[in-house]
JSON list of C-alpha atoms and ligand atoms in Angstrom, two decimals:
[
{"chain": "A", "resi": 416, "resn": "MET", "atom": "CA", "xyz": [-0.03, -0.02, -0.04]},
{"chain": "A", "resi": 417, "resn": "LYS", "atom": "CA", "xyz": [1.25, 3.44, -0.89]},
{"chain": "A", "resi": 418, "resn": "ASN", "atom": "CA", "xyz": [1.19, 6.18, 1.68]},
{"chain": "A", "resi": 419, "resn": "LEU", "atom": "CA", "xyz": [-1.22, 8.92, 0.53]},
{"chain": "A", "resi": 420, "resn": "TYR", "atom": "CA", "xyz": [-1.44, 12.30, 2.26]},
{"chain": "A", "resi": 421, "resn": "ILE", "atom": "CA", "xyz": [-4.40, 14.55, 1.47]},
{"chain": "A", "resi": 422, "resn": "ASP", "atom": "CA", "xyz": [-4.43, 18.29, 2.13]},
{"chain": "A", "resi": 423, "resn": "PHE", "atom": "CA", "xyz": [-7.59, 19.72, 3.73]},
{"chain": "A", "resi": 424, "resn": "ASP", "atom": "CA", "xyz": [-8.03, 23.42, 2.77]},
{"chain": "A", "resi": 425, "resn": "GLY", "atom": "CA", "xyz": [-8.69, 23.75, -0.94]},
{"chain": "A", "resi": 426, "resn": "VAL", "atom": "CA", "xyz": [-8.84, 19.99, -1.51]},
{"chain": "A", "resi": 427, "resn": "ILE", "atom": "CA", "xyz": [-11.51, 18.60, 0.81]},
{"chain": "A", "resi": 428, "resn": "LEU", "atom": "CA", "xyz": [-13.30, 21.77, 1.72]},
{"chain": "A", "resi": 429, "resn": "ASP", "atom": "CA", "xyz": [-13.16, 25.19, 0.20]},
{"chain": "A", "resi": 430, "resn": "THR", "atom": "CA", "xyz": [-12.36, 27.02, 3.46]},
{"chain": "A", "resi": 431, "resn": "ILE", "atom": "CA", "xyz": [-10.43, 29.63, 1.42]},
{"chain": "A", "resi": 432, "resn": "THR", "atom": "CA", "xyz": [-13.40, 31.48, -0.06]},
{"chain": "A", "resi": 433, "resn": "PRO", "atom": "CA", "xyz": [-15.11, 32.28, 3.26]},
{"chain": "A", "resi": 434, "resn": "VAL", "atom": "CA", "xyz": [-11.82, 33.45, 4.78]},
{"chain": "A", "resi": 435, "resn": "TYR", "atom": "CA", "xyz": [-11.11, 35.70, 1.81]},
{"chain": "A", "resi": 436, "resn": "ASN", "atom": "CA", "xyz": [-14.64, 37.03, 1.92]},
{"chain": "A", "resi": 437, "resn": "LEU", "atom": "CA", "xyz": [-14.06, 37.95, 5.59]},
{"chain": "A", "resi": 438, "resn": "ALA", "atom": "CA", "xyz": [-10.73, 39.49, 4.74]},
{"chain": "A", "resi": 439, "resn": "LYS", "atom": "CA", "xyz": [-12.44, 41.62, 2.02]},
{"chain": "A", "resi": 440, "resn": "LYS", "atom": "CA", "xyz": [-14.98, 42.80, 4.63]},
{"chain": "A", "resi": 441, "resn": "LEU", "atom": "CA", "xyz": [-12.16, 43.85, 6.86]},
{"chain": "A", "resi": 442, "resn": "ASN", "atom": "CA", "xyz": [-10.35, 45.58, 3.97]},
{"chain": "A", "resi": 443, "resn": "LEU", "atom": "CA", "xyz": [-7.36, 43.28, 4.15]},
{"chain": "A", "resi": 444, "resn": "ASP", "atom": "CA", "xyz": [-5.29, 42.44, 1.10]},
{"chain": "A", "resi": 445, "resn": "VAL", "atom": "CA", "xyz": [-4.63, 38.67, 1.12]},
{"chain": "A", "resi": 446, "resn": "LYS", "atom": "CA", "xyz": [-1.57, 39.01, -1.04]},
{"chain": "A", "resi": 447, "resn": "THR", "atom": "CA", "xyz": [0.38, 41.71, 0.84]},
{"chain": "A", "resi": 448, "resn": "GLN", "atom": "CA", "xyz": [-1.01, 41.66, 4.37]},
{"chain": "A", "resi": 449, "resn": "THR", "atom": "CA", "xyz": [0.16, 38.13, 5.20]},
{"chain": "A", "resi": 450, "resn": "LYS", "atom": "CA", "xyz": [0.78, 38.91, 8.85]},
{"chain": "A", "resi": 451, "resn": "GLU", "atom": "CA", "xyz": [-2.80, 40.30, 9.34]},
{"chain": "A", "resi": 452, "resn": "ILE", "atom": "CA", "xyz": [-4.24, 37.36, 7.34]},
{"chain": "A", "resi": 453, "resn": "GLY", "atom": "CA", "xyz": [-2.35, 34.96, 9.64]},
{"chain": "A", "resi": 454, "resn": "LEU", "atom": "CA", "xyz": [-3.86, 36.73, 12.65]},
{"chain": "A", "resi": 455, "resn": "LEU", "atom": "CA", "xyz": [-7.31, 36.48, 11.08]},
{"chain": "A", "resi": 456, "resn": "TYR", "atom": "CA", "xyz": [-6.89, 32.78, 10.52]},
{"chain": "A", "resi": 457, "resn": "SER", "atom": "CA", "xyz": [-5.89, 32.20, 14.15]},
{"chain": "A", "resi": 458, "resn": "LYS", "atom": "CA", "xyz": [-8.92, 34.15, 15.38]},
{"chain": "A", "resi": 459, "resn": "ILE", "atom": "CA", "xyz": [-11.58, 32.61, 13.14]},
{"chain": "A", "resi": 460, "resn": "ASP", "atom": "CA", "xyz": [-14.28, 30.45, 14.57]},
{"chain": "A", "resi": 461, "resn": "TRP", "atom": "CA", "xyz": [-13.34, 27.33, 12.77]},
{"chain": "A", "resi": 462, "resn": "GLU", "atom": "CA", "xyz": [-16.40, 25.29, 13.62]},
{"chain": "A", "resi": 463, "resn": "THR", "atom": "CA", "xyz": [-18.53, 27.90, 11.86]},
{"chain": "A", "resi": 464, "resn": "LEU", "atom": "CA", "xyz": [-16.14, 28.30, 9.03]},
{"chain": "A", "resi": 465, "resn": "ILE", "atom": "CA", "xyz": [-16.07, 24.56, 8.33]},
{"chain": "A", "resi": 466, "resn": "GLU", "atom": "CA", "xyz": [-19.91, 24.59, 8.35]},
{"chain": "A", "resi": 467, "resn": "GLU", "atom": "CA", "xyz": [-19.91, 27.38, 5.86]},
{"chain": "A", "resi": 468, "resn": "SER", "atom": "CA", "xyz": [-17.27, 25.85, 3.56]},
{"chain": "A", "resi": 469, "resn": "GLU", "atom": "CA", "xyz": [-18.28, 23.99, 0.50]},
{"chain": "A", "resi": 470, "resn": "GLU", "atom": "CA", "xyz": [-17.15, 20.49, -0.16]},
{"chain": "A", "resi": 471, "resn": "LEU", "atom": "CA", "xyz": [-14.94, 20.33, -3.27]},
{"chain": "A", "resi": 472, "resn": "SER", "atom": "CA", "xyz": [-15.62, 17.83, -6.09]},
{"chain": "A", "resi": 473, "resn": "ASP", "atom": "CA", "xyz": [-17.40, 15.28, -3.95]},
{"chain": "A", "resi": 474, "resn": "SER", "atom": "CA", "xyz": [-14.21, 14.89, -1.94]},
{"chain": "A", "resi": 475, "resn": "ILE", "atom": "CA", "xyz": [-15.79, 12.91, 1.00]},
{"chain": "A", "resi": 476, "resn": "LYS", "atom": "CA", "xyz": [-17.18, 10.27, -1.31]},
{"chain": "A", "resi": 477, "resn": "SER", "atom": "CA", "xyz": [-13.87, 10.10, -3.16]},
{"chain": "A", "resi": 478, "resn": "ILE", "atom": "CA", "xyz": [-11.90, 9.54, 0.03]},
{"chain": "A", "resi": 479, "resn": "LYS", "atom": "CA", "xyz": [-14.29, 6.70, 0.92]},
{"chain": "A", "resi": 480, "resn": "GLU", "atom": "CA", "xyz": [-13.72, 5.22, -2.57]},
{"chain": "A", "resi": 481, "resn": "LEU", "atom": "CA", "xyz": [-9.96, 5.55, -2.13]},
{"chain": "A", "resi": 482, "resn": "ARG", "atom": "CA", "xyz": [-10.13, 3.76, 1.24]},
{"chain": "A", "resi": 483, "resn": "GLU", "atom": "CA", "xyz": [-12.28, 0.98, -0.21]},
{"chain": "A", "resi": 484, "resn": "SER", "atom": "CA", "xyz": [-9.71, 0.38, -2.96]},
{"chain": "A", "resi": 485, "resn": "LYS", "atom": "CA", "xyz": [-7.27, -0.69, -0.29]},
{"chain": "A", "resi": 486, "resn": "LYS", "atom": "CA", "xyz": [-4.48, 0.64, -2.48]},
{"chain": "A", "resi": 487, "resn": "PHE", "atom": "CA", "xyz": [-3.55, 3.44, -0.12]},
{"chain": "A", "resi": 488, "resn": "ASN", "atom": "CA", "xyz": [-2.70, 4.10, 3.42]},
{"chain": "A", "resi": 489, "resn": "ILE", "atom": "CA", "xyz": [-4.49, 7.52, 3.73]},
{"chain": "A", "resi": 490, "resn": "SER", "atom": "CA", "xyz": [-3.80, 10.39, 6.13]},
{"chain": "A", "resi": 491, "resn": "ILE", "atom": "CA", "xyz": [-5.04, 13.99, 6.08]},
{"chain": "A", "resi": 492, "resn": "LEU", "atom": "CA", "xyz": [-2.12, 16.38, 6.38]},
{"chain": "A", "resi": 493, "resn": "THR", "atom": "CA", "xyz": [-3.23, 19.93, 7.04]},
{"chain": "A", "resi": 494, "resn": "HIS", "atom": "CA", "xyz": [-1.60, 23.24, 8.02]},
{"chain": "A", "resi": 495, "resn": "ILE", "atom": "CA", "xyz": [-3.18, 24.87, 11.01]},
{"chain": "A", "resi": 496, "resn": "ASN", "atom": "CA", "xyz": [-2.89, 28.39, 12.53]},
{"chain": "A", "resi": 497, "resn": "SER", "atom": "CA", "xyz": [-4.34, 27.55, 15.93]},
{"chain": "A", "resi": 498, "resn": "LEU", "atom": "CA", "xyz": [-5.24, 24.60, 18.13]},
{"chain": "A", "resi": 499, "resn": "LYS", "atom": "CA", "xyz": [-8.88, 25.48, 17.72]},
{"chain": "A", "resi": 500, "resn": "GLU", "atom": "CA", "xyz": [-8.53, 25.06, 13.98]},
{"chain": "A", "resi": 501, "resn": "ALA", "atom": "CA", "xyz": [-6.85, 21.71, 14.54]},
{"chain": "A", "resi": 502, "resn": "LYS", "atom": "CA", "xyz": [-9.69, 20.60, 16.86]},
{"chain": "A", "resi": 503, "resn": "ALA", "atom": "CA", "xyz": [-12.40, 21.66, 14.45]},
{"chain": "A", "resi": 504, "resn": "LYS", "atom": "CA", "xyz": [-10.75, 19.83, 11.61]},
{"chain": "A", "resi": 505, "resn": "ILE", "atom": "CA", "xyz": [-10.21, 16.67, 13.70]},
{"chain": "A", "resi": 506, "resn": "GLU", "atom": "CA", "xyz": [-13.81, 16.63, 14.70]},
{"chain": "A", "resi": 507, "resn": "PHE", "atom": "CA", "xyz": [-14.99, 17.13, 11.09]},
{"chain": "A", "resi": 508, "resn": "ILE", "atom": "CA", "xyz": [-12.83, 14.22, 9.88]},
{"chain": "A", "resi": 509, "resn": "ASN", "atom": "CA", "xyz": [-13.72, 12.02, 12.81]},
{"chain": "A", "resi": 510, "resn": "ASN", "atom": "CA", "xyz": [-17.44, 12.53, 12.26]},
{"chain": "A", "resi": 511, "resn": "LEU", "atom": "CA", "xyz": [-17.19, 11.39, 8.66]},
{"chain": "A", "resi": 512, "resn": "PHE", "atom": "CA", "xyz": [-14.66, 8.63, 8.65]},
{"chain": "A", "resi": 513, "resn": "GLU", "atom": "CA", "xyz": [-13.83, 5.78, 10.99]},
{"chain": "A", "resi": 514, "resn": "ASP", "atom": "CA", "xyz": [-10.19, 5.54, 11.99]},
{"chain": "A", "resi": 515, "resn": "LEU", "atom": "CA", "xyz": [-8.67, 8.00, 9.55]},
{"chain": "A", "resi": 516, "resn": "THR", "atom": "CA", "xyz": [-5.40, 9.60, 10.52]},
{"chain": "A", "resi": 517, "resn": "ILE", "atom": "CA", "xyz": [-5.26, 13.36, 10.57]},
{"chain": "A", "resi": 518, "resn": "ILE", "atom": "CA", "xyz": [-1.99, 15.21, 11.08]},
{"chain": "A", "resi": 519, "resn": "PRO", "atom": "CA", "xyz": [-2.24, 18.96, 11.96]},
{"chain": "A", "resi": 520, "resn": "VAL", "atom": "CA", "xyz": [0.88, 20.78, 10.97]},
{"chain": "A", "resi": 521, "resn": "PRO", "atom": "CA", "xyz": [1.80, 24.15, 12.46]},
{"chain": "A", "resi": 522, "resn": "LYS", "atom": "CA", "xyz": [1.64, 26.72, 9.70]},
{"chain": "A", "resi": 523, "resn": "SER", "atom": "CA", "xyz": [5.29, 27.64, 10.04]},
{"chain": "A", "resi": 524, "resn": "VAL", "atom": "CA", "xyz": [6.47, 24.01, 9.73]},
{"chain": "A", "resi": 525, "resn": "SER", "atom": "CA", "xyz": [6.94, 22.18, 6.42]},
{"chain": "A", "resi": 526, "resn": "LYS", "atom": "CA", "xyz": [4.51, 19.22, 5.83]},
{"chain": "A", "resi": 527, "resn": "THR", "atom": "CA", "xyz": [7.59, 17.22, 5.02]},
{"chain": "A", "resi": 528, "resn": "LYS", "atom": "CA", "xyz": [8.84, 17.46, 8.59]},
{"chain": "A", "resi": 529, "resn": "MET", "atom": "CA", "xyz": [5.79, 15.77, 10.05]},
{"chain": "A", "resi": 530, "resn": "THR", "atom": "CA", "xyz": [5.76, 12.49, 8.11]},
{"chain": "A", "resi": 531, "resn": "GLN", "atom": "CA", "xyz": [7.86, 10.12, 6.03]},
{"chain": "A", "resi": 532, "resn": "THR", "atom": "CA", "xyz": [7.96, 11.53, 2.57]},
{"chain": "A", "resi": 533, "resn": "LYS", "atom": "CA", "xyz": [9.95, 9.02, 0.50]},
{"chain": "A", "resi": 534, "resn": "ASP", "atom": "CA", "xyz": [7.74, 7.51, -2.29]},
{"chain": "A", "resi": 535, "resn": "ALA", "atom": "CA", "xyz": [4.61, 8.89, -0.45]},
{"chain": "A", "resi": 536, "resn": "ILE", "atom": "CA", "xyz": [2.00, 10.81, -2.42]},
{"chain": "A", "resi": 537, "resn": "LEU", "atom": "CA", "xyz": [0.82, 14.29, -1.35]},
{"chain": "A", "resi": 538, "resn": "VAL", "atom": "CA", "xyz": [-2.25, 15.77, -2.92]},
{"chain": "A", "resi": 539, "resn": "ASP", "atom": "CA", "xyz": [-2.25, 19.54, -2.32]},
{"chain": "A", "resi": 540, "resn": "ASP", "atom": "CA", "xyz": [-3.61, 22.69, -4.04]},
{"chain": "A", "resi": 541, "resn": "TYR", "atom": "CA", "xyz": [-0.54, 24.70, -3.15]},
{"chain": "A", "resi": 542, "resn": "SER", "atom": "CA", "xyz": [2.49, 24.09, -5.42]},
{"chain": "A", "resi": 543, "resn": "GLY", "atom": "CA", "xyz": [4.93, 25.32, -2.77]},
{"chain": "A", "resi": 544, "resn": "ASN", "atom": "CA", "xyz": [3.99, 22.37, -0.57]},
{"chain": "A", "resi": 545, "resn": "LEU", "atom": "CA", "xyz": [4.40, 19.99, -3.52]},
{"chain": "A", "resi": 546, "resn": "ARG", "atom": "CA", "xyz": [7.81, 21.36, -4.41]},
{"chain": "A", "resi": 547, "resn": "GLU", "atom": "CA", "xyz": [9.01, 20.76, -0.78]},
{"chain": "A", "resi": 548, "resn": "TRP", "atom": "CA", "xyz": [7.52, 17.34, -0.86]},
{"chain": "A", "resi": 549, "resn": "GLU", "atom": "CA", "xyz": [9.24, 16.28, -4.03]},
{"chain": "A", "resi": 550, "resn": "LYS", "atom": "CA", "xyz": [12.59, 17.68, -2.84]},
{"chain": "A", "resi": 551, "resn": "GLU", "atom": "CA", "xyz": [12.29, 15.15, 0.08]},
{"chain": "A", "resi": 552, "resn": "GLY", "atom": "CA", "xyz": [11.65, 12.18, -2.25]},
{"chain": "A", "resi": 553, "resn": "GLY", "atom": "CA", "xyz": [7.89, 12.25, -2.33]},
{"chain": "A", "resi": 554, "resn": "ILE", "atom": "CA", "xyz": [5.41, 12.39, -5.15]},
{"chain": "A", "resi": 555, "resn": "GLY", "atom": "CA", "xyz": [3.40, 15.59, -5.54]},
{"chain": "A", "resi": 556, "resn": "VAL", "atom": "CA", "xyz": [-0.06, 15.68, -7.14]},
{"chain": "A", "resi": 557, "resn": "LYS", "atom": "CA", "xyz": [-1.68, 19.04, -7.65]},
{"chain": "A", "resi": 558, "resn": "PHE", "atom": "CA", "xyz": [-5.35, 19.44, -6.89]},
{"chain": "A", "resi": 559, "resn": "SER", "atom": "CA", "xyz": [-6.86, 22.11, -9.09]},
{"chain": "A", "resi": 560, "resn": "LYS", "atom": "CA", "xyz": [-10.42, 22.68, -10.28]},
{"chain": "A", "resi": 561, "resn": "ASN", "atom": "CA", "xyz": [-9.53, 24.41, -13.51]},
{"chain": "A", "resi": 562, "resn": "GLU", "atom": "CA", "xyz": [-5.91, 24.44, -14.47]},
{"chain": "A", "resi": 563, "resn": "ILE", "atom": "CA", "xyz": [-3.40, 21.85, -15.40]},
{"chain": "A", "resi": 564, "resn": "ASP", "atom": "CA", "xyz": [-0.08, 22.37, -13.58]},
{"chain": "A", "resi": 565, "resn": "GLU", "atom": "CA", "xyz": [2.89, 21.91, -15.88]},
{"chain": "A", "resi": 566, "resn": "HIS", "atom": "CA", "xyz": [5.17, 20.70, -13.11]},
{"chain": "A", "resi": 567, "resn": "PHE", "atom": "CA", "xyz": [2.93, 18.16, -11.36]},
{"chain": "A", "resi": 568, "resn": "LYS", "atom": "CA", "xyz": [0.27, 15.61, -12.23]},
{"chain": "A", "resi": 569, "resn": "THR", "atom": "CA", "xyz": [-3.00, 17.43, -11.80]},
{"chain": "A", "resi": 570, "resn": "ILE", "atom": "CA", "xyz": [-6.35, 16.12, -10.66]},
{"chain": "A", "resi": 571, "resn": "ASN", "atom": "CA", "xyz": [-9.72, 17.89, -10.11]},
{"chain": "A", "resi": 572, "resn": "LYS", "atom": "CA", "xyz": [-11.35, 15.08, -8.19]},
{"chain": "A", "resi": 573, "resn": "LEU", "atom": "CA", "xyz": [-9.63, 12.99, -5.48]},
{"chain": "A", "resi": 574, "resn": "ASN", "atom": "CA", "xyz": [-10.77, 9.54, -6.75]},
{"chain": "A", "resi": 575, "resn": "GLN", "atom": "CA", "xyz": [-8.61, 10.17, -9.94]},
{"chain": "A", "resi": 576, "resn": "ILE", "atom": "CA", "xyz": [-5.69, 9.15, -7.70]},
{"chain": "A", "resi": 577, "resn": "MET", "atom": "CA", "xyz": [-6.73, 5.63, -8.39]},
{"chain": "A", "resi": 578, "resn": "GLU", "atom": "CA", "xyz": [-6.06, 6.01, -12.14]},
{"chain": "A", "resi": 579, "resn": "LEU", "atom": "CA", "xyz": [-2.69, 7.58, -11.52]},
{"chain": "A", "resi": 580, "resn": "PHE", "atom": "CA", "xyz": [-1.17, 5.00, -9.13]},
{"chain": "B", "resi": 586, "resn": "MG", "atom": "MG1", "xyz": [-4.48, 23.65, 0.66]}
]
């Protein structure tokens, strides 16, 4: 079985749109005011945010299919800005799946530092994470709804992993 790590934000749930909408309301620029955005992330009520976030491309059903295929040892690998965020994500995952590993990673730490990377697959919507992952011997797969990434294999639905590996 191949180790498969799946990102949360922008892959399972679209938590990004509600945060950006909130930033807009507060007149924050997500590109330049990174410190303020970080602070916003740490203060957000994550339970509400998760409730308000849309599921991406039937991700939950896809993860169930991937588990049933028994081809992968699956974990959720997600950056977090606060312990409240970690707790809300852990609860969300635990309510949907039985016995699925979730690894919260402090935002300032590379995902590669929390797990074994060699020959493991990471599905992520952020190319920076994928570049770090491949540098450590892992296989990066880009999740993107509308664009094909020239550097990474790209999928727009999680169950497409089964066709790639
Ligand atoms: Mg992400």
